């Protein structure tokens, strides 16, 4: 992620990362939070999100449950993120369906 930080700062930006419960999505969520972004880590797997939150000491990493095959769930998640964290500047889609 060093190449990103050399070009622009994401510190303070609200970024949604989908598929953040595991794999690449999880690594991106943690890396962005370490770089100072306010991360909304979104996933359907509540236990994976819970583990992510427990393992992370980063106060700027927040978890949100969402079912990506339900449009209603997606819209609810986006509304919850905006209500909790403010305007969303970016979305990184790592969810596999």
Short mmCIF file of C-alpha atoms in Angstrom, two decimals:
data_model
loop_
_atom_site.label_atom_id
_atom_site.label_comp_id
_atom_site.label_asym_id
_atom_site.label_seq_id
_atom_site.Cartn_x
_atom_site.Cartn_y
_atom_site.Cartn_z
CA UNK A 1 0.00 0.00 0.00
CA UNK A 2 3.03 2.29 0.11
CA UNK A 3 2.53 3.32 -3.54
CA UNK A 4 -0.92 4.67 -2.70
CA UNK A 5 0.33 6.72 0.23
CA UNK A 6 3.03 8.29 -1.91
CA UNK A 7 0.47 9.68 -4.36
CA UNK A 8 -2.32 10.81 -2.09
CA UNK A 9 -3.39 10.69 1.52
CA UNK A 10 -6.50 8.76 2.48
CA UNK A 11 -6.27 9.88 6.09
CA UNK A 12 -9.72 10.81 7.33
CA UNK A 13 -11.50 9.55 4.21
CA UNK A 14 -14.50 7.27 4.77
CA UNK A 15 -13.98 4.11 2.73
CA UNK A 16 -16.27 1.10 2.47
CA UNK A 17 -14.47 -2.21 1.96
CA UNK A 18 -16.72 -5.10 1.01
CA UNK A 19 -15.76 -8.69 1.73
CA UNK A 20 -13.77 -7.40 4.71
CA UNK A 21 -14.37 -10.46 6.85
CA UNK A 22 -11.55 -12.44 5.25
CA UNK A 23 -8.92 -12.61 2.53
CA UNK A 24 -8.02 -9.66 0.37
CA UNK A 25 -10.92 -7.55 1.63
CA UNK A 26 -9.76 -7.97 5.23
CA UNK A 27 -6.17 -7.05 4.35
CA UNK A 28 -7.26 -3.97 2.43
CA UNK A 29 -9.54 -2.85 5.28
CA UNK A 30 -6.75 -3.19 7.85
CA UNK A 31 -4.16 -1.53 5.58
CA UNK A 32 -6.41 1.44 4.84
CA UNK A 33 -7.21 1.85 8.54
CA UNK A 34 -3.48 1.76 9.33
CA UNK A 35 -3.05 4.54 6.75
CA UNK A 36 -5.58 6.67 8.63
CA UNK A 37 -8.75 6.10 6.62
CA UNK A 38 -12.06 5.69 8.42
CA UNK A 39 -12.91 2.18 7.25
CA UNK A 40 -16.36 0.61 7.06
CA UNK A 41 -15.54 -3.09 6.91
CA UNK A 42 -18.61 -4.76 5.43
CA UNK A 43 -19.39 -8.47 5.22
CA UNK A 44 -22.20 -10.99 5.62
CA UNK A 45 -20.14 -13.12 8.01
CA UNK A 46 -20.84 -11.60 11.42
CA UNK A 47 -18.39 -13.86 13.26
CA UNK A 48 -15.58 -12.88 10.85
CA UNK A 49 -16.38 -9.19 11.39
CA UNK A 50 -16.42 -9.74 15.13
CA UNK A 51 -13.02 -11.43 14.99
CA UNK A 52 -11.67 -8.58 12.83
CA UNK A 53 -12.84 -5.98 15.33
CA UNK A 54 -11.44 -7.93 18.30
CA UNK A 55 -8.06 -8.45 16.61
CA UNK A 56 -7.75 -4.84 15.49
CA UNK A 57 -6.67 -2.11 17.89
CA UNK A 58 -7.52 0.52 15.29
CA UNK A 59 -10.30 2.83 16.43
CA UNK A 60 -10.98 3.95 12.85
CA UNK A 61 -12.00 0.45 11.68
CA UNK A 62 -15.76 -0.11 11.96
CA UNK A 63 -17.75 -3.19 11.04
CA UNK A 64 -21.12 -3.45 9.33
CA UNK A 65 -23.15 -6.53 8.47
CA UNK A 66 -24.58 -6.68 4.96
CA UNK A 67 -26.03 -9.33 2.64
CA UNK A 68 -24.73 -8.41 -0.81
CA UNK A 69 -27.40 -10.35 -2.67
CA UNK A 70 -30.12 -8.18 -1.08
CA UNK A 71 -30.53 -4.67 -2.49
CA UNK A 72 -32.41 -3.69 0.67
CA UNK A 73 -29.53 -4.87 2.86
CA UNK A 74 -26.99 -2.98 0.74
CA UNK A 75 -28.96 0.27 0.92
CA UNK A 76 -29.41 -0.16 4.68
CA UNK A 77 -25.68 -0.73 5.11
CA UNK A 78 -24.78 2.39 3.10
CA UNK A 79 -27.25 4.44 5.17
CA UNK A 80 -25.81 3.01 8.40
CA UNK A 81 -22.26 3.83 7.29
CA UNK A 82 -23.20 7.40 6.35
CA UNK A 83 -25.08 7.90 9.62
CA UNK A 84 -22.21 6.55 11.71
CA UNK A 85 -19.17 7.81 9.81
CA UNK A 86 -20.22 10.58 7.42
CA UNK A 87 -20.01 10.95 3.66
CA UNK A 88 -18.40 8.05 1.82
CA UNK A 89 -15.42 8.94 -0.38
CA UNK A 90 -14.63 5.50 -1.82
CA UNK A 91 -15.77 1.89 -2.08
CA UNK A 92 -13.45 -1.08 -2.58
CA UNK A 93 -15.40 -4.13 -3.73
CA UNK A 94 -13.78 -7.41 -2.68
CA UNK A 95 -16.90 -9.47 -2.04
CA UNK A 96 -17.24 -12.76 -3.84
CA UNK A 97 -20.74 -13.94 -4.65
#
